[in-house]
Coordinates of C-alpha atoms and ligand atoms in Angstrom, one line a residue:
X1402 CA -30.0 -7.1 -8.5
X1403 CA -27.9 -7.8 -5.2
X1404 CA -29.5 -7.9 -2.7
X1405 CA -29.0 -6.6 1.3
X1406 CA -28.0 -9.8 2.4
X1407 CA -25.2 -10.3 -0.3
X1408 CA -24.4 -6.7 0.1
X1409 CA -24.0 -7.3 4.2
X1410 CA -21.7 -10.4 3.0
X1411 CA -19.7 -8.4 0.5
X1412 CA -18.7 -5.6 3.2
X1413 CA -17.5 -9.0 5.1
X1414 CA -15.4 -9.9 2.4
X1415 CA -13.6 -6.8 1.7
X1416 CA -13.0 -6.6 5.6
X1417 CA -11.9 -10.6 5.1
X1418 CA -9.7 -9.2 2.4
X1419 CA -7.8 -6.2 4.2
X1420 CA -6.7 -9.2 6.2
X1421 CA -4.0 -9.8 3.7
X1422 CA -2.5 -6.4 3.0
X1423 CA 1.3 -6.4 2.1
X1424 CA 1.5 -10.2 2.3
X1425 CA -0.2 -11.0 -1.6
X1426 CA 1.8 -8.5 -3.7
X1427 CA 2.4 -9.1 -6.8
X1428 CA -1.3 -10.6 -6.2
X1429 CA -4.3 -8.6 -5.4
X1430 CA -5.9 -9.1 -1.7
X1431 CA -9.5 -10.8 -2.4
X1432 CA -11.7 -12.0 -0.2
X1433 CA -15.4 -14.1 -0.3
X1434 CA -18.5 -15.2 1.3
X1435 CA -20.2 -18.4 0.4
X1436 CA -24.1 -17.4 1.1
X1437 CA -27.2 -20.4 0.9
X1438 CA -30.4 -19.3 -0.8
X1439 CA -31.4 -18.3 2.9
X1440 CA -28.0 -15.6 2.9
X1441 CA -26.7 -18.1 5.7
X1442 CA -22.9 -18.2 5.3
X1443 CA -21.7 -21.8 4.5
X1444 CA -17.7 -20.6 4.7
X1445 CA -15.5 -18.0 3.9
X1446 CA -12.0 -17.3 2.5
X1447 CA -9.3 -14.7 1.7
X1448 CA -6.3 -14.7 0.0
X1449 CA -3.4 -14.8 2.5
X1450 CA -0.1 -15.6 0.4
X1451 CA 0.6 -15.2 -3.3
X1452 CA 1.2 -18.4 -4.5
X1453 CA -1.5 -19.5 -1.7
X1454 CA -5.1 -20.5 -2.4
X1455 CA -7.3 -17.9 -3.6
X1456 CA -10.5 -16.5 -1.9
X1457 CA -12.9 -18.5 -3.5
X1458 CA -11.1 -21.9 -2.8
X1459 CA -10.5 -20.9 0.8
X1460 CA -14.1 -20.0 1.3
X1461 CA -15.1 -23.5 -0.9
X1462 CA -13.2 -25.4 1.1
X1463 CA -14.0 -23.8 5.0
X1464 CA -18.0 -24.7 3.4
X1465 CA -16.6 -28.0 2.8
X1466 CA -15.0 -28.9 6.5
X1467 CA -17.7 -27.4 7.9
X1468 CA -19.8 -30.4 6.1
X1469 CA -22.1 -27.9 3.8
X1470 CA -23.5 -28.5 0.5
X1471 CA -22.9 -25.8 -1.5
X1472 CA -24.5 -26.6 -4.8
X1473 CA -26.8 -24.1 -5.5
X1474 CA -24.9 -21.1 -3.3
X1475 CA -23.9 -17.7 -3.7
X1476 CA -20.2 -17.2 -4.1
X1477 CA -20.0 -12.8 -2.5
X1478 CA -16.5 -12.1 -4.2
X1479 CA -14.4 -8.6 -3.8
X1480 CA -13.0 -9.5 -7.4
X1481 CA -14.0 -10.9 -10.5
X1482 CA -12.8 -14.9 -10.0
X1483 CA -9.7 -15.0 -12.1
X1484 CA -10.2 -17.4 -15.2
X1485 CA -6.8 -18.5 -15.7
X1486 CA -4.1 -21.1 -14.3
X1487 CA -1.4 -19.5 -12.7
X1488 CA 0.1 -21.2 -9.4
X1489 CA -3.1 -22.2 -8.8
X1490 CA -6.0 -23.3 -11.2
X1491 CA -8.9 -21.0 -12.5
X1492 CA -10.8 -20.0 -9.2
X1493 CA -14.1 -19.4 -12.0
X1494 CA -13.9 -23.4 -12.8
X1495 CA -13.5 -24.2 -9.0
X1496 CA -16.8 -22.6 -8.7
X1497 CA -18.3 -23.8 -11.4
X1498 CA -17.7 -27.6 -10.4
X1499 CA -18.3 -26.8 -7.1
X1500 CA -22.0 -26.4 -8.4
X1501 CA -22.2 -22.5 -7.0
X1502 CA -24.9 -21.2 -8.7
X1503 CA -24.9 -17.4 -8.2
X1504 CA -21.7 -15.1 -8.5
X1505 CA -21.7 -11.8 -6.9
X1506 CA -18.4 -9.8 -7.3
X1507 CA -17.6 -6.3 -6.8
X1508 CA -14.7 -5.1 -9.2
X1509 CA -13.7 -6.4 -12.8
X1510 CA -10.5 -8.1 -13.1
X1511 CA -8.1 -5.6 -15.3
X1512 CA -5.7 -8.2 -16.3
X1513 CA -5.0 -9.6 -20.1
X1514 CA -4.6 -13.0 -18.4
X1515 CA -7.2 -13.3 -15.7
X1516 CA -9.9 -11.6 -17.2
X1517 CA -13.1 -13.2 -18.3
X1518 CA -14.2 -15.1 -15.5
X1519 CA -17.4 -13.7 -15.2
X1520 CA -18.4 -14.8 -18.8
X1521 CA -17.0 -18.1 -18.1
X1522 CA -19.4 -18.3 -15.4
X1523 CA -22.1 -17.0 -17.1
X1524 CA -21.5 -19.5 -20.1
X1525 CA -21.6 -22.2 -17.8
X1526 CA -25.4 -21.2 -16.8
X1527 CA -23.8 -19.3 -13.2
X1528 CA -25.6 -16.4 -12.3
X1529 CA -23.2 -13.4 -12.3
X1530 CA -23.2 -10.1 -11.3
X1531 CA -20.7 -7.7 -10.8
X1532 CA -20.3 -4.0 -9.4
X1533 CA -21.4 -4.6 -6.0
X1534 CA -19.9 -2.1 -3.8
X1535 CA -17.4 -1.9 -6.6
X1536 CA -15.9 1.7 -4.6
X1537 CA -15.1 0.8 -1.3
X1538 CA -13.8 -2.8 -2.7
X1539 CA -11.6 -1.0 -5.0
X1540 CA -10.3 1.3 -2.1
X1541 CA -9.6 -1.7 -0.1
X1542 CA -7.2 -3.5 -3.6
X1543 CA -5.3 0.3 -4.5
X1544 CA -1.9 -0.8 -4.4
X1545 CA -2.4 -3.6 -6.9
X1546 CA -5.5 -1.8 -9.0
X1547 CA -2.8 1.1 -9.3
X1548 CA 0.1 -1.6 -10.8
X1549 CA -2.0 -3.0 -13.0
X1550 CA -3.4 0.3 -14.4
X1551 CA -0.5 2.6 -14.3
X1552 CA 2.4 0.1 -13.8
X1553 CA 4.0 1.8 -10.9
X1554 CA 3.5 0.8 -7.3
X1555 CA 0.8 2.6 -5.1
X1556 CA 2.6 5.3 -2.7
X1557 CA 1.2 6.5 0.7
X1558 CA 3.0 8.8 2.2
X1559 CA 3.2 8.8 6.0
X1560 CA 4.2 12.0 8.0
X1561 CA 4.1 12.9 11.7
X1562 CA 4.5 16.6 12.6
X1563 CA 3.2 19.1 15.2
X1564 CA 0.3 21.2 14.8
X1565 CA 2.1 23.7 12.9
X1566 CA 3.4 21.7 10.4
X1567 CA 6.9 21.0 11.3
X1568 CA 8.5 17.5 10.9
X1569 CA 11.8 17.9 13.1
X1570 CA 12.9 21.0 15.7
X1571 CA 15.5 23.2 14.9
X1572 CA 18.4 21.2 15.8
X1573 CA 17.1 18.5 13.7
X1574 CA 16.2 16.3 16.5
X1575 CA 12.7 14.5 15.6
X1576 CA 12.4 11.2 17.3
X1577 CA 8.8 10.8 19.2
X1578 CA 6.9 14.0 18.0
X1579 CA 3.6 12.0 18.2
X1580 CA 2.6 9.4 20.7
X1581 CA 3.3 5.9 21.1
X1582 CA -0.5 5.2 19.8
X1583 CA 0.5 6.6 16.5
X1584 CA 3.9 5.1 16.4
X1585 CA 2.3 1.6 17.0
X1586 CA -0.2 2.7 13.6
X1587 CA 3.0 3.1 11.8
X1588 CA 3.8 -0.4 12.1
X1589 CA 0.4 -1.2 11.0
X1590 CA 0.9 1.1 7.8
X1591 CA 4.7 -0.9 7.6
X1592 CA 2.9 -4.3 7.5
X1593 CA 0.4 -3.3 5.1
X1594 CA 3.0 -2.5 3.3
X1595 CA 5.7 -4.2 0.6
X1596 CA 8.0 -1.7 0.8
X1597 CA 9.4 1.1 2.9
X1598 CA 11.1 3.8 1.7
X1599 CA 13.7 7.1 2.9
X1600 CA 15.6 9.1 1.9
X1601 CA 19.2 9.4 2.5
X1602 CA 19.1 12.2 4.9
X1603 CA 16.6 10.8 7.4
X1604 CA 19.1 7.9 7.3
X1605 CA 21.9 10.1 8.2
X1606 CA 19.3 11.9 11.2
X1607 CA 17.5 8.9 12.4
X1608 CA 19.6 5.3 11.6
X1609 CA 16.0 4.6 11.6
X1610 CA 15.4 0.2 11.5
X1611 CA 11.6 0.7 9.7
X1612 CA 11.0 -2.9 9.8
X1613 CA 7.5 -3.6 11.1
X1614 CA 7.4 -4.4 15.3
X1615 CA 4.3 -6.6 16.7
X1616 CA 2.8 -7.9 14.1
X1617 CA 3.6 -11.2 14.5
X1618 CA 2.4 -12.6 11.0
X1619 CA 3.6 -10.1 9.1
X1620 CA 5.7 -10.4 6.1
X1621 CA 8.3 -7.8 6.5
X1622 CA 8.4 -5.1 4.0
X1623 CA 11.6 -3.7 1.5
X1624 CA 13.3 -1.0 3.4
X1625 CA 14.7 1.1 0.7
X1626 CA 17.0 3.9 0.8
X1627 CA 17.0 6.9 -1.4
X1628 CA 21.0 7.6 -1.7
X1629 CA 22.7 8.9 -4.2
X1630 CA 26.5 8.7 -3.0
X1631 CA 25.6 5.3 -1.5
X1632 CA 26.2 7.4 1.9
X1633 CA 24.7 4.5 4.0
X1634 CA 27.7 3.3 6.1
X1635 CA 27.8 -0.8 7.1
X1636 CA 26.5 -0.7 10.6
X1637 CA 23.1 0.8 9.7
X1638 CA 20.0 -0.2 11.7
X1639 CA 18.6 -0.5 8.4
X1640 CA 21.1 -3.4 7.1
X1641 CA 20.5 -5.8 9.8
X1642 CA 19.1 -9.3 8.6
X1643 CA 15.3 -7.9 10.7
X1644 CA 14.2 -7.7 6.9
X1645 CA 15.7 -7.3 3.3
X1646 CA 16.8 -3.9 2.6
X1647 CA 17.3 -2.1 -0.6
X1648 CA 19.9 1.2 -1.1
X1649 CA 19.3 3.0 -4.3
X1650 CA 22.1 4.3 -5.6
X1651 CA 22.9 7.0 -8.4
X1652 CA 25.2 5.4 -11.6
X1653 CA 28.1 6.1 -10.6
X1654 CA 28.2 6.0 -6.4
X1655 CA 31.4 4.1 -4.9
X1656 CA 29.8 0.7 -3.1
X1657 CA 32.6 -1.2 -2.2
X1658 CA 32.1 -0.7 1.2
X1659 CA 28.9 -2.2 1.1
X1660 CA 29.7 -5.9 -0.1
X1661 CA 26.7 -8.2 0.0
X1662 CA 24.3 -5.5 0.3
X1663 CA 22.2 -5.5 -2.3
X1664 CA 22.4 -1.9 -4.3
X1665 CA 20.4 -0.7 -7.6
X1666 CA 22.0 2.0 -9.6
X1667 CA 19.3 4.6 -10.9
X1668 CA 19.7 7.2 -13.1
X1669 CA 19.3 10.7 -11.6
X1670 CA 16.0 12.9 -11.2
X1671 CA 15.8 15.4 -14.6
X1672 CA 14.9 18.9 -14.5
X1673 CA 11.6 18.3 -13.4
X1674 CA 12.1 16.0 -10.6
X1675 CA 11.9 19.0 -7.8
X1676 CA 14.0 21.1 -6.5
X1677 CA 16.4 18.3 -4.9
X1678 CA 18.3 16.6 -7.4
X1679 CA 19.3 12.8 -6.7
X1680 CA 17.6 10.2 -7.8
X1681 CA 15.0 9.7 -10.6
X1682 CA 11.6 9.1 -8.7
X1683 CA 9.9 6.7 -11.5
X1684 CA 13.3 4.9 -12.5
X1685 CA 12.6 4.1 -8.5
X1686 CA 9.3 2.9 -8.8
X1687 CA 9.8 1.4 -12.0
X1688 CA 12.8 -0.9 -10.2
X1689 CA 10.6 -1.6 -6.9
X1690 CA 7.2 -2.2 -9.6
X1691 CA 9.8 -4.9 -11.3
X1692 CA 10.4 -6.7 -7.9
X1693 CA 6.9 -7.2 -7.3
X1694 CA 6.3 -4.0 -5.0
X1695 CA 3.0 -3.1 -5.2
X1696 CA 2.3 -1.1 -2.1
X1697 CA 5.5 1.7 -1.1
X1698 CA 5.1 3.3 2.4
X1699 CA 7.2 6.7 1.9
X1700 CA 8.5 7.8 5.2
X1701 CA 10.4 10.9 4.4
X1702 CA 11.9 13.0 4.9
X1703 CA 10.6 16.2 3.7
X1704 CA 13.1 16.7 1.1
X1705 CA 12.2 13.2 -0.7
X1706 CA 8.7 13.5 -0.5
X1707 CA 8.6 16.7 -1.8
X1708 CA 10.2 15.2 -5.3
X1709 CA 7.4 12.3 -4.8
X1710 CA 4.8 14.9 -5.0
X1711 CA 6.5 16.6 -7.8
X1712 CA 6.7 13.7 -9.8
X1713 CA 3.2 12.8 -9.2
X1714 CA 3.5 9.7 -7.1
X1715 CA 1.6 10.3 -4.4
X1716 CA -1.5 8.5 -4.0
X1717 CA -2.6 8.9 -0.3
X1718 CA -1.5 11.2 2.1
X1719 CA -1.5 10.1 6.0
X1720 CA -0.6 12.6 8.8
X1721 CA -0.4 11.8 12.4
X1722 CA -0.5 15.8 13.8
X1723 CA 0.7 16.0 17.4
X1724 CA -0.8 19.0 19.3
X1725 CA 2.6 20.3 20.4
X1726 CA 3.9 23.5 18.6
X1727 CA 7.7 23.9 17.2
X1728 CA 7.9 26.7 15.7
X1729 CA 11.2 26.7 13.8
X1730 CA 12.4 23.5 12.1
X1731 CA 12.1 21.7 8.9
X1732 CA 8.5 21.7 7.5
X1733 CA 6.9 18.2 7.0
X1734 CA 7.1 18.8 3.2
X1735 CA 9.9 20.3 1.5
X1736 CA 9.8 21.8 -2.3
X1737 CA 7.4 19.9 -4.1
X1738 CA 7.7 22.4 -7.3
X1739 CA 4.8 24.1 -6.2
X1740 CA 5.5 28.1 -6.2
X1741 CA 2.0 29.8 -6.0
X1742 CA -1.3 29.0 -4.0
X1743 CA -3.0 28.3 -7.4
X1744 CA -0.8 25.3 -7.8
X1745 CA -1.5 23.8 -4.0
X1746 CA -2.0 20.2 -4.6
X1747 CA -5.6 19.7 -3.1
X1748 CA -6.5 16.9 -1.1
X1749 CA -9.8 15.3 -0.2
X1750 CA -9.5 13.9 3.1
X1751 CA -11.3 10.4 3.3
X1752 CA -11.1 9.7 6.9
X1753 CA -10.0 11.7 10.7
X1754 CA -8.9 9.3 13.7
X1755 CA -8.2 10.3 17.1
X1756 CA -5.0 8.2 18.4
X1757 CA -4.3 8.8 21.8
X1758 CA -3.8 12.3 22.1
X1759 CA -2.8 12.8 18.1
X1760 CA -5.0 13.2 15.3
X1761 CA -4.5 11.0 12.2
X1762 CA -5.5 12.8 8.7
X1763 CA -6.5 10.8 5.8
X1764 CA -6.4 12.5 2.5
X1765 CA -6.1 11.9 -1.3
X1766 CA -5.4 13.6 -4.3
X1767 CA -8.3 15.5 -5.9
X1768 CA -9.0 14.3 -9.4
X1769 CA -8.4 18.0 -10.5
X1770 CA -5.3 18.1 -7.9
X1771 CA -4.3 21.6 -8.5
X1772 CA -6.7 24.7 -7.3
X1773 CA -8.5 26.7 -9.5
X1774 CA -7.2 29.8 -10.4
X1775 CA -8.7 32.3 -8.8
X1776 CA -10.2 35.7 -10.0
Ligands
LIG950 N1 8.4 13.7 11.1 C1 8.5 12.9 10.1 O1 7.5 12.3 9.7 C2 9.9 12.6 9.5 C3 10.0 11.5 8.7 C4 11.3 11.3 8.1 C5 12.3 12.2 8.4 N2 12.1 13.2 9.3 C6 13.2 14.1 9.6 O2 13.5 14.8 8.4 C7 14.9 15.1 8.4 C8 15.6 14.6 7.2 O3 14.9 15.0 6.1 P1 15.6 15.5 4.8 O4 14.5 16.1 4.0 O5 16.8 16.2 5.1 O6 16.0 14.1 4.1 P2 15.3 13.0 3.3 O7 14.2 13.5 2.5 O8 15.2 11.8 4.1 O9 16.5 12.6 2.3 C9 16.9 13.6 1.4 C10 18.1 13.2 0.7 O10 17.8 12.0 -0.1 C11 18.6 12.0 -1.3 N3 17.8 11.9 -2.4 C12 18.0 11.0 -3.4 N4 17.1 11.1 -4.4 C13 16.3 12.1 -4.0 C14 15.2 12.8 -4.6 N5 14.7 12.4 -5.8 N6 14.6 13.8 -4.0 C15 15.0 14.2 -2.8 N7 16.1 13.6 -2.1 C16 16.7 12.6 -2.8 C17 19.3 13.3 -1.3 O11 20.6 13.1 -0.8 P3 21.7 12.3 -1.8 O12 21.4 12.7 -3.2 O13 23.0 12.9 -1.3 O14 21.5 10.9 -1.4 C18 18.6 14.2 -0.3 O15 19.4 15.1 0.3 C19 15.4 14.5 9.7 O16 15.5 15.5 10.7 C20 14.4 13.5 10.1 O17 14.4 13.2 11.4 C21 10.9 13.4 9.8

C-alpha cells in the first residue's frame, strides 16, 4: 500500500513529467522521485528528449551528484520502468543495480517491447507496486497512451470565439478575438505540441506562421496544412525555415510550384467524412502517427474541425470564449454531421481558467458521446 508520502512524491513526478510535453514524442513524457525510507527525496528526473535519458536514470543519477546512497530507496515512477534496450538500456535493470529497493509506479507500460518491467523488478526481490494515481498520470501521458492504444495521434482541438459562439465576424476578419493572455496560452498548447494543424481556408484568411513564440526551449512543432488543390502559394508565413512545415495534398493536386516543400498526397475524405469533402481525416493522422506525431494541436478553421469531430478524432476540446458578442459570422464549428440535438456530441468539461479577461473551457468527450434520446 503507497503511502502519503510516495503519493505527495508521485503528484511531483507527474508535474516533473509535463515538463517535457511535445519534446519526447514518439516517447512517452515520464517522470520520477527517488524517496529514502524517511520519504526524503535523494533526486529526481524526467524525460526531456527522446533518445535522451529516461526518468529513472535522470533521477538515479541527480541522487548520485548530489552524493546520496540510494541502496535501499524508493524509486516514485509515473510509468512502469521500461524493461527493454532501445537507445538507452532497460531503465528496470538501472534500478535494480542501483540497489533501489521499492518501486512505486502509476500506469502499466502498454507496449509489446517495454512491457514487463515491473516483474523484472519484482523477480529481482524489488518491491513493486503499481496504480498509484494511475488517472491523473495517465491524463498527464494522453497523446502517447492514445498512439499506443489506438494508433492515431491524440487531437486537441483549440478554438477562440466570442460569447456567442462565433469564430470570425462577417467579413471574415478574425485576428485578436480573445486577449493577448490567451494568445500567449496558445503557444503554450503549440509547444506542448508535435504538430499543428489547419485547414486550407484559415490559410487563405489568416497566412497564419503557428510556430510556437517564447518558449525558448521548445522543440517546434509540424505545422501542417489541410489542402486539397495544394492552394498554399510559396511566400506563406507558414513555409518559412521558423519550423518544418507539412502541406497535405489530395492525389492528384498540381505541386510544382512548391519545389522543396515537403507535400504528402492523401486520399480524399469518403462519404462519411462530413459534409466538407477534401481530405481523408485518418489517412491524415495515419501519415502524421507514421512520422512520430503523437500529440496534433487542431487549429481550425471551423470547416476542418467539423470533419475531425465527424470522424471521431477529437479527443479534448479547448475554448478560449472572449466576452465580446458578434452576432453574424462563421460559427466556431462547422458541420460536424450532427443534424438533431439527440446526436450533440457531449462533453465533460475537466477544467475552467480565467485568462485575463477570457475564459478558457476544458472539455472531453463523454464516454457515451452522443445524448440520450429523449422521450
Ligand atoms: N477563431 C478561431 O479559433 C479560428 C481558428 C481558425 C480559423 N478561423 C477562421 O476561420 C475561417 C476559415 O475557416 P474555414 O472553415 O473556411 O477553413 P478551414 O477549416 O481552415 O479550411 C477548410 C478547407 O480545408 C480544406 N480541407 C481539406 N480537407 C478537409 C476536410 N477533411 N474537411 C474540411 N476541410 C478540408 C478544404 O479546402 P480544399 O479542399 O480546397 O483544400 C476546406 O475548404 C477564417 O475566417 C479564419 O480566420 C478562426
Amino acid at each position: 500500500m503507497a503511502t502519503a508520502t510516495e503519493a505527495d512524491a508521485m503528484r511531483r513526478a507527474i508535474a516533473l513529467a509535463a515538463r517535457a510535453l511535445g519534446a519526447t514524442s514518439p516517447n512517452p513524457v515520464v517522470g520520477c522521485v527517488i524517496l529514502d525510507p524517511q520519504g526524503t527525496a535523494l533526486g529526481e528526473g524526467w524525460h526531456r528528449r527522446a533518445g535522451g535519458p529516461h526518468a529513472e536514470v535522470e533521477a538515479l543519477a541527480a541522487a548520485s551528484a548530489a552524493g546520496h546512497d540510494v541502496r535501499g530507496a524508493t524509486a516514485v515512477v509515473t510509468l512502469e520502468p521500461c524493461n527493454h534496450t532501445g537507445r538507452t538500456g532497460p531503465c528496470a535493470q538501472a534500478l535494480i543495480t542501483a540497489g533501489i529497493a521499492r518501486v512505486v509506479y502509476a500506469v502499466a507500460d502498454p507496449t509489446d517491447d517495454a512491457t514487463g518491467g515491473a516483474a523484472t523488478l519484482a523477480a529481482a526481490g524489488v518491491d513493486t507496486e503499481g496504480g498509484l494515481l494511475a488517472d491523473e498520470a495517465a491524463a498527464g501521458n494522453a497523446a502517447w497512451l492514445t498512439s499506443v492504444l489506438h494508433g492515431r495521434p491524440f487531437v486537441l482541438w483549440k478554438y477562440a470565439a466570442t460569447l456567442d459562439g462565433r469564430s470570425a465576424a462577417a467579413d471574415g476578419t478574425s485576428r485578436w478575438i480573445t486577449s493577448a493572455d490567451s494568445r500567449a496560452d496558445v503557444h503554450r498548447l503549440r509547444a506542448e505540441a508535435d504538430a499543428v494543424v489547419v485547414g486550407s481556408g484559415t490559410l487563405r484568411a489568416d497566412d497564419p506562421h503557428l510556430a510556437v513564440r517564447d518558449h525558448e526551449d521548445a522543440v517546434q512543432p509540424l505545422r501542417v496544412v489541410v489542402d486539397t488543390h495544394a492552394s498554399v502559394t510559396p511566400g506563406a508565413r507558414v513555409l518559412d525555415d521558423a519550423a518544418p512545415t507539412l502541406i497535405a495534398v489530395g492525389e492528384h493536386a498540381d505541386t510544382t510550384h512548391l519545389p522543396g516543400v515537403d507535400v504528402v498526397r492523401l486520399p480524399r475524405a469518403g462519404a462519411d467524412g462530413g459534409g466538407h469533402g477534401g481530405l481523408d481525416v485518418h489517412a491524415l493522422l495515419g501519415e502524421l502517427h507514421a512520422r512520430g506525431v503523437r500529440s496534433v494541436l487542431l487549429e481550425g478553421g471551423p470547416a476542418l474541425a467539423g470533419s475531425f469531430i465527424s470522424a471521431g478524432a477529437v479527443d479534448r476540446v479547448v475554448g478560449y470564449l472572449a466576452p465580446a458578442l458578434l452576432g453574424a459570422g462563421p460559427a466556431a464549428l462547422g458541420d460536424a454531421g450532427i443534424g438533431t440535438i439527440a446526436r450533440a456530441l457531449r462533453l465533460e468539461v475537466t477544467d475552467v481558467a480565467r485568462l485575463g479577461p477570457d475564459l478558457r473551457i476544458t472539455a472531453v468527450p463523454t464516454a457515451s458521446a452522443t445524448a440520450p434520446e429523449e422521450n
